[in-house]
XYZ file of C-alpha atoms in Angstrom:
609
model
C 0.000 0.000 0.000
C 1.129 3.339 -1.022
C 1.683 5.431 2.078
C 1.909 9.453 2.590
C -0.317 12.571 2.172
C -1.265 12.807 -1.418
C -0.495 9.451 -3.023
C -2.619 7.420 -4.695
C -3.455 4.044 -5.298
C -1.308 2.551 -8.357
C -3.517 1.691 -11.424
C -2.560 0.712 -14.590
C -4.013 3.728 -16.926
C -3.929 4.814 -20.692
C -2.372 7.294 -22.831
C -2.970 10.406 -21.899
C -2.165 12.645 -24.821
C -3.765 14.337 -27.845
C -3.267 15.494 -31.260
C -4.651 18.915 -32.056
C -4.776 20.388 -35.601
C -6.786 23.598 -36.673
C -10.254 23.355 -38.548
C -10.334 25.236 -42.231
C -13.281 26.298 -41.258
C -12.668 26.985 -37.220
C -12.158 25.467 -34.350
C -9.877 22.545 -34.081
C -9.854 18.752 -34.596
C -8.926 15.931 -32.195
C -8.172 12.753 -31.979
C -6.082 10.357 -29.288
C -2.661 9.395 -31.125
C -3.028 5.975 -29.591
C -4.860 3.059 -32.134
C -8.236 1.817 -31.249
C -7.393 -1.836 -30.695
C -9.602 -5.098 -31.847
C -13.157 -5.517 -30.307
C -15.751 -7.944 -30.955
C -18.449 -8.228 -33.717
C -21.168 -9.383 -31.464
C -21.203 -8.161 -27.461
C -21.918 -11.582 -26.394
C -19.124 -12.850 -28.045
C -17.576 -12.146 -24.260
C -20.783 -14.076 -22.593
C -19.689 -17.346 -24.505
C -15.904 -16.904 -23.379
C -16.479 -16.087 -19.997
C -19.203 -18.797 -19.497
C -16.619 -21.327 -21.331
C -13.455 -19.400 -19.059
C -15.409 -18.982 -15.891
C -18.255 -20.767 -15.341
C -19.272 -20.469 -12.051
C -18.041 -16.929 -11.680
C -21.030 -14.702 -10.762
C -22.055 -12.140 -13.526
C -24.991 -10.461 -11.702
C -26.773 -10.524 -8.634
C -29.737 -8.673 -7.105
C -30.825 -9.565 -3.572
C -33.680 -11.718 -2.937
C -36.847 -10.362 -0.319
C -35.116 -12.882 2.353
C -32.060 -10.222 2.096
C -29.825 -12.924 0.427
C -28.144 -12.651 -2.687
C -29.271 -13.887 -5.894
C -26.881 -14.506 -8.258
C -26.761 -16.056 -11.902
C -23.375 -17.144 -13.090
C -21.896 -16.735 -16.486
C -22.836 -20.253 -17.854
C -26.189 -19.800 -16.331
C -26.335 -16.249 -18.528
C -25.395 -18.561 -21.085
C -28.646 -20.738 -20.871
C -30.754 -18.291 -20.207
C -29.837 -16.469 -23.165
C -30.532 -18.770 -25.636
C -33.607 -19.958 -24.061
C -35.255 -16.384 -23.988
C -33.838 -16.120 -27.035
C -35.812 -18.573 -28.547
C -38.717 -17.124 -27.630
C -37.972 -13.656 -28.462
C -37.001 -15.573 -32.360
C -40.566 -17.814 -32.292
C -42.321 -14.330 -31.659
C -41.147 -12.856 -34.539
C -39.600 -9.929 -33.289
C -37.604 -7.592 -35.206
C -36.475 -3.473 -35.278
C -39.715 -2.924 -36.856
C -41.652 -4.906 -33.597
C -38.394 -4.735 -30.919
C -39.018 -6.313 -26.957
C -40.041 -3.022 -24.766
C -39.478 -3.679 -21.077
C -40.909 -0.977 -18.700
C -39.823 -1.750 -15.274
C -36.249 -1.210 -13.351
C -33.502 -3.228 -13.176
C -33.591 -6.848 -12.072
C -32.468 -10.198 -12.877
C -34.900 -10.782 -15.408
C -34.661 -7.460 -17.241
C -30.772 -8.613 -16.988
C -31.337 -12.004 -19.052
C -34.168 -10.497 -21.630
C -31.561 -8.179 -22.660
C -28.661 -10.358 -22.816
C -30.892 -12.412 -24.636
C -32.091 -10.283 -26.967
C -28.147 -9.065 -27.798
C -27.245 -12.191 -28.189
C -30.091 -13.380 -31.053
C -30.028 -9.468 -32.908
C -33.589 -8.597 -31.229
C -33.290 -5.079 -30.563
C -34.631 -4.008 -27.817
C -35.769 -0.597 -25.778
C -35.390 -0.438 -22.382
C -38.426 2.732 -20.842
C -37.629 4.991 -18.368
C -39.784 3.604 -15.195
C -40.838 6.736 -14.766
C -42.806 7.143 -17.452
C -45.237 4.294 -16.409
C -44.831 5.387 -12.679
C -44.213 8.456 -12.382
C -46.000 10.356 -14.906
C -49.665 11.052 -14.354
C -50.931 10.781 -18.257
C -48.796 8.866 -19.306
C -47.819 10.795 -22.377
C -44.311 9.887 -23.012
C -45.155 6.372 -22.628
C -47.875 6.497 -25.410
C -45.727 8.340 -27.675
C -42.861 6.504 -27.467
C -45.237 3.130 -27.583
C -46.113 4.565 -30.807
C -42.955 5.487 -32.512
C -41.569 1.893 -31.543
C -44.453 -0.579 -32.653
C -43.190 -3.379 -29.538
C -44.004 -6.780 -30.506
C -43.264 -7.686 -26.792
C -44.036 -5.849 -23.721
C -42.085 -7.093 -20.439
C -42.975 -5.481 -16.932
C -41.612 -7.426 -13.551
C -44.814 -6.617 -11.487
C -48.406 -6.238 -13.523
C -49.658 -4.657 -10.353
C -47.450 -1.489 -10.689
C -47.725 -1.378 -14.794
C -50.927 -2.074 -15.327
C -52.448 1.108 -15.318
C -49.926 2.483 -17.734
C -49.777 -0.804 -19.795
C -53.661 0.020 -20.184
C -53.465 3.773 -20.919
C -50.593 2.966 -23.626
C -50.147 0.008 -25.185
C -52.254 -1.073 -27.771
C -54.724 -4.695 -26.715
C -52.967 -6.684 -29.353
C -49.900 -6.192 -28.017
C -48.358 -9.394 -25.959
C -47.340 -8.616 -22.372
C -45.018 -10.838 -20.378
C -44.237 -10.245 -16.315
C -42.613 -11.964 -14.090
C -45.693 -11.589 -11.265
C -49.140 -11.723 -11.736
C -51.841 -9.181 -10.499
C -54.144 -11.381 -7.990
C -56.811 -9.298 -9.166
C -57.417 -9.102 -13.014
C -58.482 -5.804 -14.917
C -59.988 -7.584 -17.676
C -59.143 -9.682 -20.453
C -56.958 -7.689 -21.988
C -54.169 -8.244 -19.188
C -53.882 -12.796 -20.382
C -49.998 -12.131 -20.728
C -46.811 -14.680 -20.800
C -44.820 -15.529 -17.675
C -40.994 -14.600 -17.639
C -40.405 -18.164 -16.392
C -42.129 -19.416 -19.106
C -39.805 -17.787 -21.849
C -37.165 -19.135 -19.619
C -38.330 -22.177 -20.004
C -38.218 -22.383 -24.136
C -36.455 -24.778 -25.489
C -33.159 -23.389 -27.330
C -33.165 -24.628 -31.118
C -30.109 -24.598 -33.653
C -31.860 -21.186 -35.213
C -30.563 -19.575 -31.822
C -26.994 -20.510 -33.171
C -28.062 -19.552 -36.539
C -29.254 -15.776 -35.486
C -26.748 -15.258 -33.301
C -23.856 -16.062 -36.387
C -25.885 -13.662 -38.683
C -25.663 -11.046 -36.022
C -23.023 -7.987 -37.803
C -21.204 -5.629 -36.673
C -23.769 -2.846 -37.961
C -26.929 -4.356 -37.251
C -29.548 -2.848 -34.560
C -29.131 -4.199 -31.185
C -30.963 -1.886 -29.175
C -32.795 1.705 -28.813
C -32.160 3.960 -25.603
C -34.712 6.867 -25.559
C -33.258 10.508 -24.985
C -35.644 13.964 -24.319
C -34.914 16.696 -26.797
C -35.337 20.078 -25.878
C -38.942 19.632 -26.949
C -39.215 16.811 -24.072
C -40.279 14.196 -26.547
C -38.128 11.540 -26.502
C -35.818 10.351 -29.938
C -34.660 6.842 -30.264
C -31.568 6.747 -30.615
C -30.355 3.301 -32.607
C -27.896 1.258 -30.826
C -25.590 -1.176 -32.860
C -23.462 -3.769 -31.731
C -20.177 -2.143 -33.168
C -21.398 1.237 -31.135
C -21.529 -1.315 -27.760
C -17.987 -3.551 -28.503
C -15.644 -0.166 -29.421
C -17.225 1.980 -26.338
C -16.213 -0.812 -24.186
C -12.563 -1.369 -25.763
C -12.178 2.261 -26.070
C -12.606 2.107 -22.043
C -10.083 -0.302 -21.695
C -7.601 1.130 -24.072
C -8.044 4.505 -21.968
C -8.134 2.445 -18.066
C -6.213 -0.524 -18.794
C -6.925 -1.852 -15.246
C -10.166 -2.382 -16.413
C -8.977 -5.989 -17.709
C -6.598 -6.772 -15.712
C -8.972 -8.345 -13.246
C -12.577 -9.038 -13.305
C -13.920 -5.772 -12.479
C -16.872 -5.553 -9.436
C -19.455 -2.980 -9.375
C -22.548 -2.557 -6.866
C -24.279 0.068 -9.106
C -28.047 1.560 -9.269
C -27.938 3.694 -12.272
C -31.264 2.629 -14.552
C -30.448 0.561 -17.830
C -32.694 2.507 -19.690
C -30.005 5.197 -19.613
C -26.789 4.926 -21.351
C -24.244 5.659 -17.853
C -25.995 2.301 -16.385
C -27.628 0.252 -19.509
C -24.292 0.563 -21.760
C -21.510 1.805 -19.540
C -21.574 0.050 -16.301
C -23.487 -3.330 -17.351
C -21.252 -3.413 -20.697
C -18.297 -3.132 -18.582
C -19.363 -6.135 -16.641
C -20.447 -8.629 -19.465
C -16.659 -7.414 -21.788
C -14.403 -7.951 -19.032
C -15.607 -10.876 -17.297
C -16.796 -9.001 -14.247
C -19.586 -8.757 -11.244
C -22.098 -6.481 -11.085
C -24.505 -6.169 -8.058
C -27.707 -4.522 -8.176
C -28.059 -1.748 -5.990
C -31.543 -1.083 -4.930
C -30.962 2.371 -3.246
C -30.717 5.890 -4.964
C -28.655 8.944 -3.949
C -31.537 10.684 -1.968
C -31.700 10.726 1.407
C -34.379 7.908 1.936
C -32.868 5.514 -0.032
C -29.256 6.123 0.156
C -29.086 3.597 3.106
C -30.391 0.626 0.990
C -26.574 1.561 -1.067
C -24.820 1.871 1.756
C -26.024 -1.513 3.679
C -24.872 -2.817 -0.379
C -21.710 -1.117 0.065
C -21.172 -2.515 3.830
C -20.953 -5.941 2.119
C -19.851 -5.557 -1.122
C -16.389 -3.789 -1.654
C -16.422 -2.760 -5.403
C -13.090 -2.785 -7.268
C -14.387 0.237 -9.483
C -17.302 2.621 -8.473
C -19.333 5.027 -10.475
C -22.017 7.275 -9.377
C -23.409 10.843 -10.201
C -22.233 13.387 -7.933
C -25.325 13.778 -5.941
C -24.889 9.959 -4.951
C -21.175 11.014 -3.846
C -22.290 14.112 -1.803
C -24.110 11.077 0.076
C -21.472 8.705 0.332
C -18.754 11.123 1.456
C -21.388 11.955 4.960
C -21.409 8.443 5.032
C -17.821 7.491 5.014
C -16.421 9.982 7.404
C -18.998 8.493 9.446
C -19.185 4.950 9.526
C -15.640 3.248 10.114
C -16.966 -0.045 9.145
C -18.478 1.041 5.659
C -15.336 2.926 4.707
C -12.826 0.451 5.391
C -14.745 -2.253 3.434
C -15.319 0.417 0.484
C -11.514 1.548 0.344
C -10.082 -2.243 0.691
C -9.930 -2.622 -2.985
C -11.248 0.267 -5.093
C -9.043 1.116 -7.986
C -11.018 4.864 -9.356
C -14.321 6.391 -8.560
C -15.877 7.663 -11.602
C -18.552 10.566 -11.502
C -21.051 11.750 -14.515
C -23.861 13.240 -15.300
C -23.507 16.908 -13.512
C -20.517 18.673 -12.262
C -19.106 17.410 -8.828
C -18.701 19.787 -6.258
C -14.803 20.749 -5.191
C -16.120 20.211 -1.413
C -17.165 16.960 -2.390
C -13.900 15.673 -3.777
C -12.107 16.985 -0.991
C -13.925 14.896 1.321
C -13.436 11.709 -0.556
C -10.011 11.826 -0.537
C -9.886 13.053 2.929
C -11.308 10.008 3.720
C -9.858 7.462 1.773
C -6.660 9.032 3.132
C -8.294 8.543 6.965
C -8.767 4.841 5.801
C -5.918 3.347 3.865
C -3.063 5.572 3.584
C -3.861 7.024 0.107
C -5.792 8.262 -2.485
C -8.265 6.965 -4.821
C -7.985 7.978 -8.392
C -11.528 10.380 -9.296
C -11.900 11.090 -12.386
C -14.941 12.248 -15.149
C -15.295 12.326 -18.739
C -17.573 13.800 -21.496
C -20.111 11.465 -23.512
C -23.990 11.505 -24.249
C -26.139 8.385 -25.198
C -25.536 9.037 -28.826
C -21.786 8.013 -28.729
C -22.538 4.892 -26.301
C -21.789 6.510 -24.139
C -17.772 6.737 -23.946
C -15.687 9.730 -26.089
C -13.790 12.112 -23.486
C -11.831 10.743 -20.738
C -9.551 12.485 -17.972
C -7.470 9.200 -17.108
C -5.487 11.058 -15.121
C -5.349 12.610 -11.828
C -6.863 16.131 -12.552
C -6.781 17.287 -8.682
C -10.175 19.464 -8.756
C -13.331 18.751 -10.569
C -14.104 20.021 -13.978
C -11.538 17.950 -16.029
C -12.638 16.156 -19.210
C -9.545 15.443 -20.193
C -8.587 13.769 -23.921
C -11.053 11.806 -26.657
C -10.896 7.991 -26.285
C -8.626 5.817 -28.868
C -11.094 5.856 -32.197
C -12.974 8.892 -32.109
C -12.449 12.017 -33.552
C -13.703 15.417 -32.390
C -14.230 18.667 -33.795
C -14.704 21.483 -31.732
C -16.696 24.036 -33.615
C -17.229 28.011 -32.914
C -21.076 28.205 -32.233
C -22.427 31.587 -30.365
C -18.478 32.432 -28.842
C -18.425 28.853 -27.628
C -16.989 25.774 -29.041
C -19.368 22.756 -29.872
C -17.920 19.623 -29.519
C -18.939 17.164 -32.412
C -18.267 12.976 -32.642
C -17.302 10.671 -35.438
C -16.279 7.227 -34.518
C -17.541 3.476 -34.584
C -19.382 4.465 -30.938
C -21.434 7.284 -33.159
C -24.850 6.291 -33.817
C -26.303 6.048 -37.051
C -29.288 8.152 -36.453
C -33.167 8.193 -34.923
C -35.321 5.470 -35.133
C -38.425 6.709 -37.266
C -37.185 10.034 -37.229
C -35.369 10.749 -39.903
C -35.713 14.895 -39.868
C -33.645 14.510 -36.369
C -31.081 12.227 -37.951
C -30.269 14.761 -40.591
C -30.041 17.912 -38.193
C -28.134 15.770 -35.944
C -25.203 15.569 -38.313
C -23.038 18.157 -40.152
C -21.868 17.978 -43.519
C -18.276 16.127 -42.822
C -20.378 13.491 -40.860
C -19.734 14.486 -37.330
C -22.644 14.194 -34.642
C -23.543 17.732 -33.434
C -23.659 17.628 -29.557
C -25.246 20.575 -28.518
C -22.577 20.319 -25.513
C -19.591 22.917 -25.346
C -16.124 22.209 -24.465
C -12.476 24.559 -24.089
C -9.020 23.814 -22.949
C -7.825 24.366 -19.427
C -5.384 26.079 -20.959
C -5.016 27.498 -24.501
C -1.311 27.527 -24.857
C -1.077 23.448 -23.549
C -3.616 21.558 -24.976
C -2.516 18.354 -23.534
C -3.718 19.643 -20.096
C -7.406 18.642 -21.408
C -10.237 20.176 -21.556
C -13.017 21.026 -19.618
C -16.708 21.102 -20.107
C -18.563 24.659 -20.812
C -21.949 24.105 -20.802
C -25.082 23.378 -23.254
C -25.268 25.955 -26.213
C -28.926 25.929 -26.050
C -28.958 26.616 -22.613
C -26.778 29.816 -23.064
C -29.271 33.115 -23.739
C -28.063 37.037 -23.924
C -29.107 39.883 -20.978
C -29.496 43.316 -22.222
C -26.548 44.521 -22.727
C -26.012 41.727 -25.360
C -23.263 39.677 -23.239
C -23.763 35.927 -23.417
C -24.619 34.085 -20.153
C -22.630 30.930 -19.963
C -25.365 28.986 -18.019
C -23.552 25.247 -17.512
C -20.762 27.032 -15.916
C -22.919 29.411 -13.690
C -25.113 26.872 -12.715
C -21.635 24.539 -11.726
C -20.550 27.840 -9.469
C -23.811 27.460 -7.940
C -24.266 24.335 -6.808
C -20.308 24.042 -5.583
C -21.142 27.530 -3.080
C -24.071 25.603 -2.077
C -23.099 22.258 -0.916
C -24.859 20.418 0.465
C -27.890 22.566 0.523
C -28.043 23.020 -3.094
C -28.994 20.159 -5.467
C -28.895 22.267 -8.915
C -30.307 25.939 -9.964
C -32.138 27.558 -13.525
C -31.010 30.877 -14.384
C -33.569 33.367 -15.759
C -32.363 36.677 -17.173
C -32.972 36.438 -21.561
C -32.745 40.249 -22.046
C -33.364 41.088 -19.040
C -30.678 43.421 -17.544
C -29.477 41.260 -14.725
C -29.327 37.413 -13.529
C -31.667 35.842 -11.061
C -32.203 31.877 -10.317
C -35.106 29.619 -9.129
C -32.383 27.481 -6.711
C -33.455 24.002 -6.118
C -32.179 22.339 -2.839
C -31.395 18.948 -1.856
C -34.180 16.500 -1.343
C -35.256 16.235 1.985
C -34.297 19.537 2.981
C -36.990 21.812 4.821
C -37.512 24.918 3.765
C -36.188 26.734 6.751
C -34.824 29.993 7.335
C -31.404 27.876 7.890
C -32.179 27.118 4.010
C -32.245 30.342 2.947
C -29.638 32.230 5.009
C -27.605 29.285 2.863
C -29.020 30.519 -0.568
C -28.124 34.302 0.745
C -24.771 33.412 1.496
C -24.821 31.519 -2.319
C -25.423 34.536 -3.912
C -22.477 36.687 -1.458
C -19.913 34.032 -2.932
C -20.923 34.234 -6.376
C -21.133 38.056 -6.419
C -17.358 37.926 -4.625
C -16.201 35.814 -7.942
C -18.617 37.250 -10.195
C -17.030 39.606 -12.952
C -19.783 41.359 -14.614
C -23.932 41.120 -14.535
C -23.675 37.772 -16.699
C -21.993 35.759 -13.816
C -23.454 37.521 -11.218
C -27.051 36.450 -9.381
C -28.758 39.280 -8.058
C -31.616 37.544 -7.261
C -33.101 34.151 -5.956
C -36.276 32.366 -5.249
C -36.428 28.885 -3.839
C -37.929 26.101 -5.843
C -40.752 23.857 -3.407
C -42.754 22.536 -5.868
C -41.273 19.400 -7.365
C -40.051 19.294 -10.889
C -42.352 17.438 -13.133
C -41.447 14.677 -15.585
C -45.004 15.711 -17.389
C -44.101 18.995 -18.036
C -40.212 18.535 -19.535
C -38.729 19.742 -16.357
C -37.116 16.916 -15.695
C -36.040 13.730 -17.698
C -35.765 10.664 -15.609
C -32.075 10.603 -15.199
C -32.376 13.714 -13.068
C -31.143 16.393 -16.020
C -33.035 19.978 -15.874
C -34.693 21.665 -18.797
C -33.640 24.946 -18.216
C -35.630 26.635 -20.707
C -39.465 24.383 -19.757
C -38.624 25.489 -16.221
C -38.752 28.879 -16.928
C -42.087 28.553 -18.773
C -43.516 26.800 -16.221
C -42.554 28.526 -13.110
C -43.368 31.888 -15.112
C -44.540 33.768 -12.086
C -41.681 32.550 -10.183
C -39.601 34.119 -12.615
C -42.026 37.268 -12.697
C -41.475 37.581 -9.145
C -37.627 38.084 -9.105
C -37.898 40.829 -11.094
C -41.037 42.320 -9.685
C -40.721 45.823 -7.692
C -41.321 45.984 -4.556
C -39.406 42.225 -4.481
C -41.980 39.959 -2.667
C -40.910 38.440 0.798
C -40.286 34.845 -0.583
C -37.050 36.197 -3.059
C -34.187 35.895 -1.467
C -31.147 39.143 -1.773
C -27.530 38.971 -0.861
C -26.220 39.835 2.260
C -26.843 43.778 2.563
C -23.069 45.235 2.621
C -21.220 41.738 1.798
C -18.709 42.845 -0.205
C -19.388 42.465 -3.894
């Protein structure tokens, strides 16, 4: 064990370089000078090796209601997937009539999908939320009807059937794994899930799983525009196998043992559905289901998890982290079992507060001796997720670092920012069914359009990285004309806040000064504790503020949840800047009303400014 203030825990890691050459037409190209090396054709390629390698070795496991473990071994995936597989082939399923499953993730979700990528039955994995959360279901009959399922697949028909019946169409099979006790009607006769476990695998499993190529649809993961309705974005098996050997090109370590992960993020989005359970299936690894959630009522379902499960890697979104850190400076037991073999901690999604990563080291170094590599990256479900990388140790948050081994990036001048745009085997193709959004997606030397900005740390060093700088269509004008770099703002925000503050929308467009609706932490009361924080928020930014556009003048507090119905929210937790602002109109009214109404909160009278 490394010992001494400051050192950290030896990992093998990646090149960390880049080649940078100027644009004709603006901006600059990128690329990683090291090769892409060879990946697989088919993703299950690696379930036949490792159930041929390492039988026995678990490949998930969720726990059971006793509180026990569940787990399903490699050669066990193995079966499953071509029974299921047989099913999904005797149904008739194709891109044109893919499996839909609606509910979270669980062992069974785990083997449908394996075995649909291992017979080429593409498959969409729905947002829970839409089915639970929502109250009109809208997003789950629209995206019901853009797909066409042949197959439906919920684990409890108690908790989907309402949705099921406000969506999907009556000839549409269903399969669950429980049965209501009480039936809604005829229209709810569905399959069992251990009855498409129980098919009996034929030679035409063999035959559709050789005919599989590297190009052909494997899946659909469904993204919110800015419009909230969700696109489709097509998933092929080459965009799967060179994400996942472009992560081990970059983190080496990666292979070098089977990694183990004790993760929650949904597999309807790409950080958990592509990322983390890819990760597991290419290299042979573990990954435990985490039940809990990075809120404050459910973090301790994680944290029992963690307790008995040390992970070798761990990735999380920084809210999740904010969580963990109380809980490891605070539980001996549960940081000396997390710390005993993690290799890098791995946060996406938002920006991670500086306080945050301060504490995680501080405690790591309490625990073992040494630090534990953190590190972030840059990526969106239309490149798989995997492009940017910092595989290195940065030493504050912000850091994207370098694109992966295979893709290239161009980083564009859009509005005084620079748009950072993919090409690359991980680049999708396009939008299921929507072919006006595949054609605006891409510009005319084939590179995806992000929408996300990027610039170097530093100008004259490019191999220091770069760092993220927002959404374009976030950014708006005051007044004056000045651009208001909202990611960035918002980032600034959130770190003077912690751990009160869970994320803020700025309001301003040509107005002549800044104000935000700030939204704090779940579980937090609103209190006058709350918003003597929020006061003190707006004294530090107006301390590192350098003009109206980075400065908040104004704040109200946001009490109301966000709702999925409206756009305000997509399911992974990201904010619609621009439908919160419409729909909190008189919350926005009311920061720049005169005489300022009692619930908007000022800065400090005579802080300094």
């Amino acid at each position: 064990m490394a010992q001494g203030a400051n050192r950290f825990r030896g990992i093998s890691l990646g090149p960390a370089s880049v080649t940078v050459r100027p644009d004709p037409q603006g901006g600059w190209h990128l690329q990683s000078p090291a090769p892409l090396n060879p990946y697989p054709a088919r993703l299950t390629e690696r379930l036949v090796q490792y159930a041929n390698e390492a039988p026995d070795r678990t490949f998930i496991a969720k726990r059971a209601a006793s509180g026990e473990w569940r787990g399903i071994s490699y050669a066990q995936a193995l079966r499953h997937a071509r029974k299921i597989g047989q099913a999904l082939l005797d149904r008739g399923l194709s891109a044109e009539r893919p499996l839909m499953i609606l509910s979270e993730n669980d062992l069974e979700h785990a083997m449908l999908a394996l075995a649909a990528l291992h017979v080429g039955v593409p498959f969409v994995p729905v947002s829970p939320s839409y089915s639970l959360v929502s109250k009109d279901h809208g997003k789950l009959k629209y995206v019901v009807g853009l797909m066409t399922p042949g197959l439906v697949f919920a684990s409890d028909e108690s908790r989907f059937a309402g949705a099921i019946e406000a969506a999907v169409p009556a000839a549409t099979e269903l399969a669950f794994t429980q049965r209501s006790s009480e039936r809604r009607s005829t229209r709810f006769e569905a399959t069992l899930f251990e009855e498409l476990a129980a098919t009996a695998p034929a030679a035409k499993v063999d035959e559709a799983h050789a005919a599989i190529r590297p190009d052909s649809i494997c899946k659909f993961l469904l993204t919110s525009g800015s419009t909230g309705l969700p696109k489709a974005v097509i998933h092929t098996q080459r965009m799967l196998t060179s994400n996942l050997q472009m992560i081990v090109d970059s983190l080496p370590f990666m292979a070098e043992e089977p990694p183990v992960l004790v993760d929650w993020l949904p597999w309807n989005h790409t950080f958990g559905g592509n990322h983390n359970y890819g990760l597991a299936l290419y290299n042979g690894g573990t990954l435990y289901i985490d039940e809990g959630k990075p809120v404050p009522q459910l973090i301790g379902e994680t944290l029992r998890n963690l307790r008995e499960i040390a992970p070798t890697v761990y990735f999380n979104v920084p809210r999740g982290f904010e969580e963990i850190a109380r809980a490891l400076h605070a539980d001996e037991a549960l940081a000396k079992n997390f710390f005993s073999r993690v290799k890098m901690l791995f946060y996406a999604a938002a920006s991670l507060g500086q306080p945050i990563w301060d504490s995680l080291h501080e405690a790591a170094e309490k625990t073992c001796g040494e630090r534990i590599l953190m590190i972030t990256g840059l990526g969106m479900t239309e490149t798989a997720p995997y492009a940017f990388v910092a595989n290195w140790e940065a030493g504050q948050s912000g850091g994207i670092g370098h694109p992966g081994p295979g893709v290239e990036v161009r980083l564009v001048p859009v509005d005084g920012k620079l748009e950072v745009r993919y090409r690359g085997p991980n680049v999708t193709p396009g939008f299921w069914r929507q072919e006006d959004l595949t054609r605006a997606g891409f510009d005319e030397q084939g590179y995806y359009k992000s929408g996300d900005a990027a610039r170097f740390l530093d100008p004259a060093d490019p191999q220091k990285g770069l760092v993220f700088d927002g959404r374009i269509a976030e950014d708006f004008k005051i007044s004056s004309g000045t651009w208001v770099s909202v990611g960035p703002l918002r980032a600034r925000i959130i770190a003077a806040g912690t751990p009160w503050v869970q994320d803020a929308v700025i309001a301003g467009h040509d107005r002549r000064e800044l104000t935000a609706l700030i939204i704090p932490r779940m579980g937090t009361p609103n209190t006058p504790e709350l918003r003597d924080a929020c006061r003190q928020v707006l004294d530090k930014i107006a301390q590192s503020g350098t003009g109206a556009s980075t400065t908040i003048a104004r704040a109200v507090l946001l009490t109301e949840p966000l709702s999925i119905d409206a756009g305000e929210i997509t399911d992974k937790g990201s904010i619609n800047q621009r439908a919160v602002r419409e729909a909190r109109a008189t919350l926005v009214d009311d920061l720049y009303a005169k005489p300022s109404p009692s619930h908007i909160i000022h800065p400090t009278p005579g802080a300094p400014q």
